[in-house]
Short mmCIF file of C-alpha atoms and ligand atoms in Angstrom, two decimals:
data_model
loop_
_atom_site.label_atom_id
_atom_site.label_comp_id
_atom_site.label_asym_id
_atom_site.label_seq_id
_atom_site.Cartn_x
_atom_site.Cartn_y
_atom_site.Cartn_z
CA MET A 1018 41.35 65.75 -64.29
CA PRO A 1019 38.85 65.61 -61.55
CA ASN A 1020 39.40 67.73 -58.40
CA MET A 1021 40.31 64.93 -55.72
CA GLU A 1022 39.65 67.36 -52.86
CA PRO A 1023 38.42 64.69 -50.23
CA LYS A 1024 35.67 66.87 -48.69
CA LYS A 1025 32.73 68.55 -50.24
CA THR A 1026 32.96 72.24 -51.06
CA PRO A 1027 31.22 73.72 -47.71
CA MET A 1028 28.03 75.00 -48.08
CA PRO A 1029 27.80 78.74 -46.87
CA ALA A 1030 25.34 79.20 -44.12
CA GLN A 1031 23.74 81.70 -41.64
CA ASP A 1032 25.89 82.11 -38.46
CA PRO A 1033 23.92 79.57 -35.62
CA ALA A 1034 23.91 82.61 -33.37
CA VAL A 1035 21.94 84.82 -35.74
CA ARG A 1036 20.02 82.15 -37.59
CA GLN A 1037 18.41 80.87 -34.40
CA HIS A 1038 16.47 84.12 -33.91
CA ASN A 1039 15.06 84.34 -37.65
CA PHE A 1040 13.37 82.39 -40.10
CA ASN A 1041 15.50 83.12 -43.07
CA GLU A 1042 17.16 80.38 -45.06
CA VAL A 1043 19.92 78.62 -43.08
CA ALA A 1044 21.87 77.42 -46.15
CA LEU A 1045 22.74 80.21 -48.61
CA GLY A 1046 23.62 78.16 -51.53
CA TYR A 1047 26.84 77.92 -53.79
CA THR A 1048 28.51 80.64 -55.75
CA HIS A 1049 29.14 79.72 -59.48
CA GLU A 1050 32.95 79.13 -58.71
CA MET A 1051 31.84 76.78 -55.67
CA ALA A 1052 29.42 74.87 -58.07
CA VAL A 1053 32.14 74.24 -60.82
CA GLN A 1054 34.54 73.27 -58.12
CA GLU A 1055 32.36 70.66 -56.61
CA ALA A 1056 31.09 69.38 -60.04
CA GLN A 1057 34.64 68.78 -61.00
CA ARG A 1058 35.00 66.20 -58.03
CA CYS A 1059 32.67 64.00 -59.92
CA LEU A 1060 34.47 61.17 -61.60
CA GLN A 1061 31.99 60.59 -64.17
CA CYS A 1062 31.66 56.84 -63.53
CA LYS A 1063 30.58 54.87 -66.33
CA HIS A 1064 28.56 52.38 -64.48
CA LYS A 1065 26.58 55.48 -62.85
CA PRO A 1066 25.83 53.99 -59.25
CA CYS A 1067 24.53 57.39 -58.12
CA VAL A 1068 21.47 57.30 -60.70
CA GLY A 1069 20.58 54.03 -59.24
CA GLY A 1070 20.39 55.93 -55.52
CA CYS A 1071 17.98 58.38 -56.73
CA PRO A 1072 14.24 57.30 -56.65
CA VAL A 1073 13.47 59.20 -60.13
CA ALA A 1074 16.57 58.12 -61.68
CA ILE A 1075 17.90 61.45 -62.53
CA ASP A 1076 21.12 61.34 -64.98
CA ILE A 1077 23.71 62.70 -62.20
CA PRO A 1078 26.96 62.43 -63.93
CA GLY A 1079 25.30 64.23 -66.93
CA PHE A 1080 23.77 67.20 -65.05
CA ILE A 1081 27.00 67.46 -63.07
CA ALA A 1082 29.34 67.32 -66.03
CA LYS A 1083 27.38 70.45 -67.56
CA VAL A 1084 27.87 72.33 -64.32
CA ALA A 1085 31.65 71.49 -64.50
CA GLU A 1086 31.77 73.08 -67.90
CA GLY A 1087 29.82 76.12 -66.65
CA ASP A 1088 26.56 75.28 -68.78
CA MET A 1089 24.04 76.00 -66.17
CA LYS A 1090 21.17 75.92 -68.65
CA GLY A 1091 22.32 72.64 -70.36
CA SER A 1092 22.55 71.04 -66.74
CA PHE A 1093 18.86 72.13 -65.95
CA ASP A 1094 17.80 70.69 -69.09
CA VAL A 1095 19.18 67.21 -68.02
CA LEU A 1096 17.77 67.65 -64.66
CA SER A 1097 14.29 68.59 -66.03
CA GLU A 1098 14.12 65.27 -67.96
CA GLN A 1099 13.55 63.52 -64.75
CA THR A 1100 12.35 65.98 -62.21
CA SER A 1101 9.98 69.00 -62.01
CA LEU A 1102 11.08 70.10 -58.26
CA PRO A 1103 14.93 70.25 -58.51
CA ALA A 1104 15.16 73.46 -56.36
CA VAL A 1105 12.99 71.60 -53.66
CA CYS A 1106 14.57 68.33 -53.92
CA GLY A 1107 18.09 69.69 -53.92
CA ARG A 1108 17.39 71.30 -50.49
CA VAL A 1109 15.49 68.69 -48.67
CA CYS A 1110 16.17 65.11 -50.21
CA PRO A 1111 18.15 63.04 -47.79
CA GLN A 1112 20.87 62.71 -50.17
CA GLU A 1113 22.93 61.08 -47.68
CA THR A 1114 20.75 57.79 -47.92
CA GLN A 1115 20.03 58.11 -51.46
CA CYS A 1116 22.01 59.38 -54.43
CA GLU A 1117 25.05 60.55 -52.09
CA ALA A 1118 24.87 57.14 -50.16
CA VAL A 1119 26.26 55.37 -53.35
CA CYS A 1120 28.42 57.86 -54.76
CA VAL A 1121 32.08 56.36 -55.31
CA ARG A 1122 33.85 59.30 -53.88
CA GLY A 1123 32.31 58.53 -50.79
CA ILE A 1124 33.66 55.28 -50.19
CA LYS A 1125 37.20 56.71 -48.87
CA HIS A 1126 35.94 60.48 -48.49
CA GLU A 1127 33.14 62.61 -48.82
CA PRO A 1128 30.60 62.04 -51.64
CA VAL A 1129 29.99 64.75 -54.49
CA GLY A 1130 27.49 67.20 -53.32
CA ILE A 1131 24.95 66.11 -55.55
CA GLY A 1132 22.10 67.97 -53.64
CA ARG A 1133 23.98 71.03 -53.46
CA LEU A 1134 24.51 71.24 -57.24
CA GLU A 1135 20.80 70.16 -58.02
CA ARG A 1136 19.97 73.09 -55.84
CA TYR A 1137 22.56 75.32 -57.41
CA VAL A 1138 21.39 74.76 -60.98
CA ALA A 1139 17.83 75.21 -60.13
CA ASP A 1140 18.17 78.60 -58.49
CA TRP A 1141 20.42 79.54 -61.40
CA MET A 1142 17.37 78.74 -63.80
CA MET A 1143 14.99 80.91 -61.66
CA GLU A 1144 17.37 83.82 -61.36
CA ASN A 1145 17.92 83.70 -65.10
CA GLY A 1146 14.34 83.91 -66.30
CA GLY A 1147 13.00 80.45 -65.38
CA ALA A 1148 12.36 77.53 -67.62
CA LYS A 1149 10.30 78.03 -70.86
CA VAL A 1150 7.01 76.56 -70.43
CA GLU A 1151 5.28 75.56 -73.65
CA LYS A 1152 1.31 74.87 -73.49
CA PRO A 1153 0.84 71.33 -74.97
CA THR A 1154 -2.01 70.46 -77.22
CA PRO A 1155 -4.99 69.18 -75.48
CA ASN A 1156 -5.70 65.63 -76.08
CA GLY A 1157 -9.36 65.89 -74.83
CA HIS A 1158 -8.97 63.82 -71.57
CA ARG A 1159 -9.55 64.70 -68.21
CA VAL A 1160 -7.88 63.68 -64.97
CA ALA A 1161 -8.43 64.79 -61.39
CA VAL A 1162 -5.60 64.90 -58.90
CA VAL A 1163 -6.51 65.04 -55.10
CA GLY A 1164 -3.95 66.80 -53.03
CA ALA A 1165 -1.25 69.33 -54.18
CA GLY A 1166 1.52 67.99 -52.35
CA PRO A 1167 4.42 66.66 -54.12
CA ALA A 1168 2.93 63.55 -55.41
CA GLY A 1169 -0.24 65.21 -56.74
CA LEU A 1170 1.85 68.28 -58.20
CA THR A 1171 4.07 65.79 -59.96
CA THR A 1172 1.30 63.67 -61.35
CA ALA A 1173 -0.25 66.81 -62.53
CA GLY A 1174 2.90 68.25 -64.22
CA GLU A 1175 3.32 65.03 -66.21
CA LEU A 1176 -0.23 64.47 -67.33
CA ALA A 1177 -0.51 68.11 -68.32
CA ARG A 1178 2.65 67.87 -70.38
CA LYS A 1179 1.10 65.16 -72.20
CA GLY A 1180 -2.24 67.14 -73.21
CA TYR A 1181 -4.37 66.11 -70.50
CA ALA A 1182 -6.92 68.59 -68.88
CA VAL A 1183 -5.84 68.24 -65.12
CA THR A 1184 -7.68 69.61 -62.36
CA ILE A 1185 -5.87 69.73 -58.64
CA PHE A 1186 -8.29 69.47 -55.83
CA GLU A 1187 -6.59 70.93 -52.50
CA ALA A 1188 -8.04 70.80 -49.12
CA LEU A 1189 -6.11 73.77 -47.79
CA HIS A 1190 -6.07 77.33 -49.00
CA LYS A 1191 -2.61 76.91 -50.43
CA THR A 1192 -0.79 74.43 -52.72
CA GLY A 1193 2.36 72.45 -51.79
CA GLY A 1194 1.38 70.22 -49.10
CA VAL A 1195 4.15 69.63 -46.54
CA LEU A 1196 6.34 71.74 -48.46
CA VAL A 1197 4.25 74.72 -47.49
CA TYR A 1198 2.53 73.65 -44.22
CA GLY A 1199 5.42 71.42 -42.63
CA ILE A 1200 8.88 72.17 -43.89
CA PRO A 1201 9.97 75.73 -42.20
CA GLU A 1202 10.90 78.70 -44.19
CA PHE A 1203 14.40 78.58 -43.07
CA ARG A 1204 15.08 75.13 -44.58
CA LEU A 1205 12.71 75.63 -47.82
CA PRO A 1206 11.36 79.27 -48.84
CA LYS A 1207 8.08 79.21 -49.72
CA ALA A 1208 8.54 81.56 -52.65
CA ILE A 1209 10.76 78.64 -54.10
CA VAL A 1210 7.53 76.21 -53.85
CA GLN A 1211 5.48 78.61 -55.14
CA ARG A 1212 7.83 79.21 -58.50
CA GLU A 1213 7.36 75.46 -59.25
CA ILE A 1214 3.72 75.66 -58.59
CA ASP A 1215 3.42 78.63 -61.12
CA ALA A 1216 5.35 76.77 -63.79
CA LEU A 1217 2.40 74.15 -63.37
CA ALA A 1218 -0.50 76.64 -63.58
CA LYS A 1219 1.51 77.99 -66.93
CA LEU A 1220 0.95 74.47 -68.25
CA GLY A 1221 -2.57 74.82 -67.90
CA VAL A 1222 -3.30 72.62 -64.78
CA GLU A 1223 -6.41 73.95 -62.98
CA ILE A 1224 -6.08 74.33 -59.02
CA ARG A 1225 -9.07 74.30 -56.96
CA THR A 1226 -8.22 75.27 -53.38
CA ASN A 1227 -10.35 74.95 -50.08
CA MET A 1228 -11.77 71.60 -51.68
CA VAL A 1229 -11.79 68.69 -49.17
CA ILE A 1230 -12.45 65.75 -51.31
CA GLY A 1231 -14.61 63.41 -48.99
CA LYS A 1232 -16.38 66.36 -47.71
CA VAL A 1233 -17.14 69.20 -50.31
CA LEU A 1234 -17.21 66.48 -53.25
CA THR A 1235 -16.55 62.61 -53.18
CA VAL A 1236 -14.69 60.50 -55.63
CA ASP A 1237 -17.68 59.25 -57.07
CA GLU A 1238 -18.79 63.03 -57.74
CA LEU A 1239 -15.69 63.50 -59.45
CA PHE A 1240 -16.18 60.69 -61.83
CA GLU A 1241 -19.88 62.08 -62.50
CA GLU A 1242 -18.22 65.39 -63.29
CA GLY A 1243 -16.73 63.76 -66.04
CA PHE A 1244 -12.97 63.03 -64.81
CA GLU A 1245 -11.63 59.75 -66.53
CA ALA A 1246 -8.98 59.06 -63.92
CA ILE A 1247 -8.24 60.15 -60.25
CA PHE A 1248 -4.99 60.46 -58.49
CA ILE A 1249 -4.98 60.36 -55.00
CA GLY A 1250 -1.82 62.15 -53.42
CA SER A 1251 -3.55 63.35 -49.95
CA GLY A 1252 -0.47 62.50 -47.86
CA ALA A 1253 -0.24 61.50 -44.14
CA GLY A 1254 -1.52 64.58 -42.35
CA LEU A 1255 -3.07 62.77 -39.18
CA PRO A 1256 -0.90 63.15 -36.13
CA VAL A 1257 0.02 60.01 -34.20
CA PHE A 1258 -0.04 60.59 -30.46
CA LEU A 1259 1.74 58.77 -27.69
CA GLY A 1260 -1.37 57.53 -25.79
CA ILE A 1261 -0.19 58.58 -22.59
CA PRO A 1262 -1.96 60.69 -19.79
CA GLY A 1263 -1.67 64.44 -19.85
CA GLU A 1264 -1.57 64.71 -23.64
CA ASN A 1265 -4.93 67.04 -23.66
CA LEU A 1266 -3.17 69.32 -21.16
CA ASN A 1267 -2.98 73.01 -22.17
CA GLY A 1268 0.71 73.48 -23.71
CA VAL A 1269 0.79 70.18 -25.41
CA VAL A 1270 0.42 70.12 -29.20
CA SER A 1271 1.35 67.91 -32.24
CA ALA A 1272 4.14 68.88 -34.31
CA ASN A 1273 1.90 69.12 -37.16
CA GLU A 1274 -0.47 71.87 -35.60
CA PHE A 1275 2.54 73.66 -34.31
CA LEU A 1276 4.27 73.91 -37.62
CA THR A 1277 1.05 74.55 -39.75
CA ARG A 1278 0.46 77.59 -37.38
CA ILE A 1279 3.90 78.70 -37.81
CA ASN A 1280 4.47 77.94 -41.72
CA LEU A 1281 0.94 78.37 -43.37
CA MET A 1282 -0.72 80.81 -41.02
CA GLY A 1283 2.58 83.03 -40.31
CA ALA A 1284 2.36 82.68 -36.61
CA TRP A 1285 6.04 83.56 -36.19
CA LYS A 1286 5.25 87.25 -37.54
CA GLN A 1287 4.93 89.73 -34.91
CA ASP A 1288 1.89 91.00 -36.20
CA SER A 1289 0.14 87.65 -37.11
CA HIS A 1290 -3.37 87.01 -35.58
CA THR A 1291 -2.60 83.10 -35.31
CA PRO A 1292 -2.20 82.04 -31.85
CA VAL A 1293 0.56 79.54 -31.19
CA ILE A 1294 2.37 78.17 -28.17
CA ARG A 1295 5.54 79.97 -27.07
CA PRO A 1296 6.94 77.81 -24.33
CA ARG A 1297 9.93 78.77 -22.22
CA ARG A 1298 11.13 75.65 -21.47
CA VAL A 1299 9.88 72.87 -23.98
CA ALA A 1300 10.37 69.29 -25.01
CA VAL A 1301 9.83 67.86 -28.56
CA VAL A 1302 9.23 64.20 -28.28
CA GLY A 1303 10.57 62.31 -31.63
CA GLY A 1304 13.60 61.99 -33.73
CA GLY A 1305 12.69 62.60 -37.24
CA ASN A 1306 12.81 65.55 -39.65
CA VAL A 1307 9.47 66.75 -38.23
CA ALA A 1308 10.68 66.72 -34.81
CA MET A 1309 13.90 68.81 -35.91
CA ASP A 1310 11.82 71.45 -37.47
CA ALA A 1311 9.39 71.74 -34.47
CA ALA A 1312 12.45 72.18 -32.14
CA ARG A 1313 14.06 74.86 -34.39
CA CYS A 1314 10.91 76.75 -34.76
CA ALA A 1315 10.37 76.67 -30.91
CA LYS A 1316 13.80 78.06 -30.59
CA ARG A 1317 13.18 80.77 -33.07
CA LEU A 1318 10.03 81.61 -31.19
CA GLY A 1319 12.08 82.40 -28.37
CA ALA A 1320 12.07 79.51 -26.10
CA GLU A 1321 14.93 79.58 -23.56
CA GLU A 1322 15.40 75.89 -23.41
CA VAL A 1323 14.57 73.36 -26.43
CA HIS A 1324 14.92 69.58 -25.52
CA VAL A 1325 14.67 66.86 -28.21
CA PHE A 1326 13.53 63.63 -26.09
CA TYR A 1327 14.42 60.56 -28.31
CA ARG A 1328 13.92 56.81 -27.24
CA ARG A 1329 16.99 55.34 -29.02
CA THR A 1330 20.38 57.23 -29.68
CA ARG A 1331 21.63 59.72 -32.34
CA ALA A 1332 22.78 56.81 -34.56
CA GLU A 1333 19.32 55.71 -35.08
CA MET A 1334 17.65 59.09 -35.45
CA PRO A 1335 15.50 59.24 -38.77
CA ALA A 1336 16.04 62.81 -39.40
CA ARG A 1337 18.78 64.10 -41.87
CA ILE A 1338 21.99 64.46 -40.60
CA GLU A 1339 22.22 67.78 -41.81
CA GLU A 1340 19.21 68.72 -39.96
CA ILE A 1341 20.63 67.37 -36.65
CA GLU A 1342 23.84 69.10 -37.04
CA HIS A 1343 22.11 72.40 -37.54
CA ALA A 1344 19.82 71.70 -34.80
CA GLU A 1345 22.83 71.04 -32.59
CA GLU A 1346 24.71 74.14 -33.45
CA GLU A 1347 21.56 76.14 -32.81
CA GLY A 1348 21.64 75.23 -29.24
CA ILE A 1349 18.83 72.46 -29.32
CA LEU A 1350 19.59 70.01 -26.41
CA PHE A 1351 19.26 66.30 -27.33
CA GLN A 1352 18.28 63.70 -24.70
CA TYR A 1353 18.73 60.35 -26.08
CA LEU A 1354 17.39 56.75 -24.71
CA ILE A 1355 14.23 58.48 -23.08
CA SER A 1356 10.61 57.49 -23.19
CA PRO A 1357 7.68 59.69 -21.91
CA LEU A 1358 5.44 57.93 -19.29
CA GLU A 1359 3.03 60.92 -18.63
CA ILE A 1360 2.62 64.63 -18.72
CA LEU A 1361 1.67 66.34 -15.58
CA GLY A 1362 -0.11 69.63 -15.25
CA ASP A 1363 -0.71 72.40 -12.69
CA GLU A 1364 -4.00 73.27 -11.10
CA GLU A 1365 -4.91 75.35 -14.02
CA GLY A 1366 -4.50 72.24 -16.23
CA LYS A 1367 -1.22 73.85 -17.92
CA VAL A 1368 1.87 71.67 -18.50
CA LYS A 1369 4.17 71.68 -15.77
CA GLN A 1370 6.42 68.22 -15.93
CA MET A 1371 6.96 65.25 -17.79
CA HIS A 1372 7.41 62.01 -16.06
CA CYS A 1373 9.98 59.85 -18.22
CA LEU A 1374 11.81 56.44 -18.07
CA ARG A 1375 15.25 55.82 -19.39
CA ASN A 1376 15.94 53.11 -22.08
CA GLU A 1377 18.91 51.01 -23.06
CA LEU A 1378 19.20 49.32 -26.67
CA GLY A 1379 18.36 45.81 -27.05
CA GLU A 1380 17.99 43.81 -30.14
CA PRO A 1381 17.20 45.14 -33.72
CA ASP A 1382 13.47 45.49 -34.42
CA ALA A 1383 11.69 44.96 -37.69
CA SER A 1384 13.07 48.29 -38.94
CA GLY A 1385 16.60 46.83 -38.40
CA ARG A 1386 17.22 49.69 -35.85
CA ARG A 1387 18.18 48.60 -32.09
CA ARG A 1388 14.93 48.33 -29.83
CA PRO A 1389 14.78 50.63 -26.92
CA VAL A 1390 14.43 48.51 -23.80
CA PRO A 1391 13.14 50.54 -20.58
CA ILE A 1392 15.64 50.51 -17.71
CA GLU A 1393 13.46 49.32 -14.54
CA GLY A 1394 13.55 52.28 -11.69
CA SER A 1395 15.11 54.78 -13.95
CA ASN A 1396 12.16 57.38 -13.70
CA PHE A 1397 12.74 60.82 -13.64
CA TYR A 1398 10.54 63.98 -13.86
CA THR A 1399 11.62 67.10 -15.78
CA ASP A 1400 10.05 70.60 -15.36
CA LEU A 1401 8.66 71.94 -18.67
CA ASP A 1402 5.90 74.56 -20.10
CA GLY A 1403 5.34 72.91 -23.51
CA VAL A 1404 5.43 69.64 -25.05
CA ILE A 1405 5.28 69.00 -28.84
CA ILE A 1406 4.50 65.46 -29.94
CA ALA A 1407 6.51 64.63 -33.24
CA ILE A 1408 6.37 60.61 -33.34
CA GLY A 1409 4.78 60.21 -36.94
CA ASN A 1410 1.68 60.83 -38.75
CA SER A 1411 -0.88 58.58 -40.78
CA PRO A 1412 -3.35 59.24 -43.59
CA ASN A 1413 -6.44 60.76 -43.00
CA PRO A 1414 -9.29 58.40 -43.43
CA LEU A 1415 -11.69 60.81 -45.02
CA ILE A 1416 -11.40 59.68 -48.51
CA ARG A 1417 -11.03 56.02 -47.91
CA MET A 1418 -14.39 56.27 -45.72
CA THR A 1419 -16.23 58.20 -48.42
CA THR A 1420 -15.22 56.15 -51.39
CA PRO A 1421 -16.55 52.48 -52.00
CA GLY A 1422 -14.15 49.84 -52.93
CA LEU A 1423 -10.86 51.71 -51.89
CA GLU A 1424 -8.94 49.44 -49.51
CA ALA A 1425 -6.38 50.43 -46.98
CA ASN A 1426 -3.92 48.36 -44.78
CA LYS A 1427 -3.94 48.29 -40.93
CA TRP A 1428 -2.14 51.62 -40.69
CA GLY A 1429 -4.67 53.49 -42.72
CA CYS A 1430 -2.49 53.65 -45.79
CA LEU A 1431 -4.31 53.13 -49.37
CA VAL A 1432 -3.80 49.69 -50.78
CA THR A 1433 -2.27 49.62 -54.40
CA LYS A 1434 -1.87 46.85 -56.87
CA ASP A 1435 1.90 47.45 -57.55
CA GLU A 1436 4.28 50.30 -57.35
CA ARG A 1437 2.42 52.16 -60.42
CA GLY A 1438 -0.29 52.92 -57.88
CA LEU A 1439 -3.47 51.74 -59.23
CA THR A 1440 -5.85 51.20 -56.01
CA THR A 1441 -8.44 48.60 -55.56
CA ARG A 1442 -10.97 50.91 -56.94
CA LYS A 1443 -11.02 51.28 -60.95
CA ASN A 1444 -9.65 54.08 -62.51
CA VAL A 1445 -8.29 55.52 -59.02
CA TRP A 1446 -4.63 55.74 -58.57
CA ALA A 1447 -2.85 56.82 -55.55
CA GLY A 1448 0.70 57.66 -54.53
CA GLY A 1449 3.06 59.25 -52.16
CA ASP A 1450 2.77 59.42 -48.13
CA VAL A 1451 -1.12 58.11 -48.26
CA VAL A 1452 0.20 55.03 -49.77
CA THR A 1453 3.75 54.61 -47.90
CA GLY A 1454 2.94 56.41 -44.74
CA ALA A 1455 4.88 59.33 -43.77
CA ALA A 1456 8.21 59.17 -46.26
CA THR A 1457 10.12 61.43 -48.48
CA VAL A 1458 9.44 64.17 -50.96
CA ILE A 1459 11.35 62.41 -53.63
CA LEU A 1460 9.46 59.02 -53.12
CA ALA A 1461 6.10 61.03 -53.21
CA MET A 1462 7.43 62.65 -56.78
CA GLY A 1463 8.84 58.95 -57.93
CA ALA A 1464 5.10 57.56 -57.05
CA GLY A 1465 3.39 60.46 -58.76
CA LYS A 1466 5.38 59.93 -62.27
CA GLN A 1467 4.69 56.17 -62.13
CA ALA A 1468 1.04 56.53 -61.59
CA ALA A 1469 0.87 59.29 -64.38
CA ALA A 1470 2.67 56.96 -66.93
CA GLU A 1471 -0.05 54.22 -66.19
CA ILE A 1472 -2.97 56.67 -66.38
CA ASP A 1473 -1.63 58.06 -69.75
CA GLU A 1474 -1.32 54.33 -70.77
CA MET A 1475 -4.77 53.73 -69.78
CA LEU A 1476 -6.46 56.87 -71.34
CA ALA A 1477 -4.24 56.76 -74.43
CA LYS A 1478 -6.02 53.49 -75.29
CA ALA A 1479 -9.52 54.71 -74.51
P1 FAD B 2005 1.78 66.04 -48.60
O1 FAD B 2005 3.02 66.72 -48.86
O2 FAD B 2005 1.14 65.67 -47.38
O3 FAD B 2005 0.52 66.73 -49.56
C1 FAD B 2005 -0.91 66.30 -49.28
C2 FAD B 2005 -1.78 67.29 -49.76
O4 FAD B 2005 -3.07 66.75 -49.99
C3 FAD B 2005 -1.88 68.13 -48.85
O5 FAD B 2005 -1.82 69.42 -49.18
C4 FAD B 2005 -3.13 68.25 -48.26
O6 FAD B 2005 -3.70 69.31 -47.44
C5 FAD B 2005 -4.05 67.57 -49.30
N1 FAD B 2005 -5.24 66.68 -48.75
C6 FAD B 2005 -5.16 65.79 -47.67
N2 FAD B 2005 -6.49 65.44 -47.82
C7 FAD B 2005 -7.13 66.07 -48.79
C8 FAD B 2005 -8.47 65.88 -49.11
N3 FAD B 2005 -9.40 65.18 -48.49
N4 FAD B 2005 -9.07 66.52 -50.24
C9 FAD B 2005 -8.13 67.38 -50.86
N5 FAD B 2005 -6.77 67.42 -50.33
C10 FAD B 2005 -6.35 66.99 -49.48
N6 FAD B 2005 10.74 64.77 -46.73
C11 FAD B 2005 11.86 64.96 -47.16
O7 FAD B 2005 12.23 64.07 -48.20
N7 FAD B 2005 12.92 65.75 -46.76
C12 FAD B 2005 12.73 66.46 -45.69
O8 FAD B 2005 13.75 67.38 -45.21
C13 FAD B 2005 11.22 66.34 -45.08
N8 FAD B 2005 10.87 67.03 -44.00
C14 FAD B 2005 9.67 66.99 -43.30
C15 FAD B 2005 9.44 67.76 -42.68
C16 FAD B 2005 7.96 67.99 -41.92
C17 FAD B 2005 7.66 68.58 -40.86
C18 FAD B 2005 7.07 66.81 -42.57
C19 FAD B 2005 5.74 67.00 -42.01
C20 FAD B 2005 7.51 65.99 -43.59
C21 FAD B 2005 8.70 66.28 -43.93
N9 FAD B 2005 9.35 65.21 -44.92
C22 FAD B 2005 10.35 65.48 -45.88
C23 FAD B 2005 8.17 64.36 -45.87
C24 FAD B 2005 7.77 65.15 -46.95
O9 FAD B 2005 7.42 66.30 -46.90
C25 FAD B 2005 6.51 64.11 -47.37
O10 FAD B 2005 7.00 62.67 -47.46
C26 FAD B 2005 5.79 64.45 -48.71
O11 FAD B 2005 5.45 65.87 -48.52
C27 FAD B 2005 4.60 63.61 -49.08
O12 FAD B 2005 4.19 64.22 -50.23
P2 FAD B 2005 2.52 63.91 -50.62
O13 FAD B 2005 2.36 64.72 -51.71
O14 FAD B 2005 2.44 62.41 -50.50
O15 FAD B 2005 1.67 64.42 -49.45
FE1 SF4 B 2006 19.89 62.94 -55.41
FE2 SF4 B 2006 17.18 63.64 -54.62
FE3 SF4 B 2006 18.62 64.70 -56.56
FE4 SF4 B 2006 17.64 62.31 -56.77
S1 SF4 B 2006 16.48 64.09 -56.67
S2 SF4 B 2006 19.75 63.22 -57.55
S3 SF4 B 2006 18.17 61.42 -54.53
S4 SF4 B 2006 19.12 65.00 -54.30
FE1 SF4 B 2007 29.85 61.11 -60.00
FE2 SF4 B 2007 29.68 59.91 -57.76
FE3 SF4 B 2007 27.90 59.65 -59.69
FE4 SF4 B 2007 30.43 58.84 -59.76
S1 SF4 B 2007 28.99 57.89 -58.36
S2 SF4 B 2007 29.42 59.71 -61.21
S3 SF4 B 2007 31.70 60.27 -58.70
S4 SF4 B 2007 28.32 61.42 -58.73
#
């Protein structure tokens, strides 16, 4: 008999008053009893709608049934059939728009906490010795992967398990992509990402850091080195700016730079040598996960007032609902229906004010969300000493510019022939944010899986 409790088993979390001053993980994870109780809310639906909502088609009722029985190892084995990063996805997947959005329990009440259970099982496995990694027999083929984010790591893992000699070339000194340089420690502890990467290294994947492809080596040179196929998973790390006057003032930064300094270079630590802006009254412009992360980091660095300026309303914000709620609990101040017009500086070139315009919502645009329409004469000025721009990212053009035959669309995203990721250049695949533009971890992983399957098909025939 399932547990018919209408609400999800609550997730224990750090007190907002405490956590806004530290970088420790906010959500603390279920206990064994909580996990079993939540798993018992699953109805084990025969037609499994939740599986269709997961981009990598995890057997959701299957892994949850094992949790309900208290068989965590068995549950981990079911998860592992489809995902290599369950501890990451259980924490950062936008479940409310994916698997949980189509959960039958969600029709009348709250859906089953699928992400929370996935996290629990992955953490249980890590605490109980980790998954056994068996080194496969080499099949004699070599594949290069560019970028060590979720797309590249997934491709590498899938191919390495089949016996391919895989080398990852990563531009930064650390692996993990956005999981390490973008998403803050309080949402996704770096040790968890590292453990997933260590498992790849045990499979025999070679990881070469500080290797900017397009500069240190080109794609053509990788082929000359003997790689038979190349997967590009270089992400979308180029920040988009507003294009308004004053964006070059002292105190204005992209969220990318702000978060990289904090997450990758440890600027939040008292003894860090990495400089970072520490404004007293700051506006974060944007409404996605990146904006939420930047705002919550600014608060933790000691800002007295952190405002999020978003051009639509809360209902249209693309950030995960849980992140918005956590930010609200931490005292982030949300200002809706606002578009910045210019940033004004003082005589020393430092940010002093932002000149903005209020909007109202008009007809839906191509994205289906109602378009912000400026209200004439609604101008206002707000005093600030910092502005963080978090309105989006696009792919860096370096690889495209140094690889003949590699085509991109008008947004700079690589063009692929289909969802399996073959690009316009022979034997070069791509996936993740470099193809879709800024998206999600699980979509990047799904793309990596599909590309790996096609690379395998192609090389198995060679
Ligand atoms: P990335 O993670 O960007 O990895 C690309 C890697 O390629 C990087 O390590 C980069 O250094 C490397 N690279 C780039 N150019 C080169 C080159 N020339 N040579 C070699 N290496 C190169 N998604 C969610 O699902 N949930 C969230 O909560 C969430 N929050 C986010 C918060 C922030 C702050 C950001 C920025 C993104 C967030 N996302 C979230 C989006 C998600 O992280 C991305 O969609 C995902 O990481 C894309 O994976 P990827 O492998 O395509 O690219
Ligand atoms: Fe849901 Fe993401 Fe897990 Fe798939 S990977 S089941 S979408 S939380
Ligand atoms: Fe369980 Fe919800 Fe999936 Fe049904 S839809 S099997 S209740 S998780």
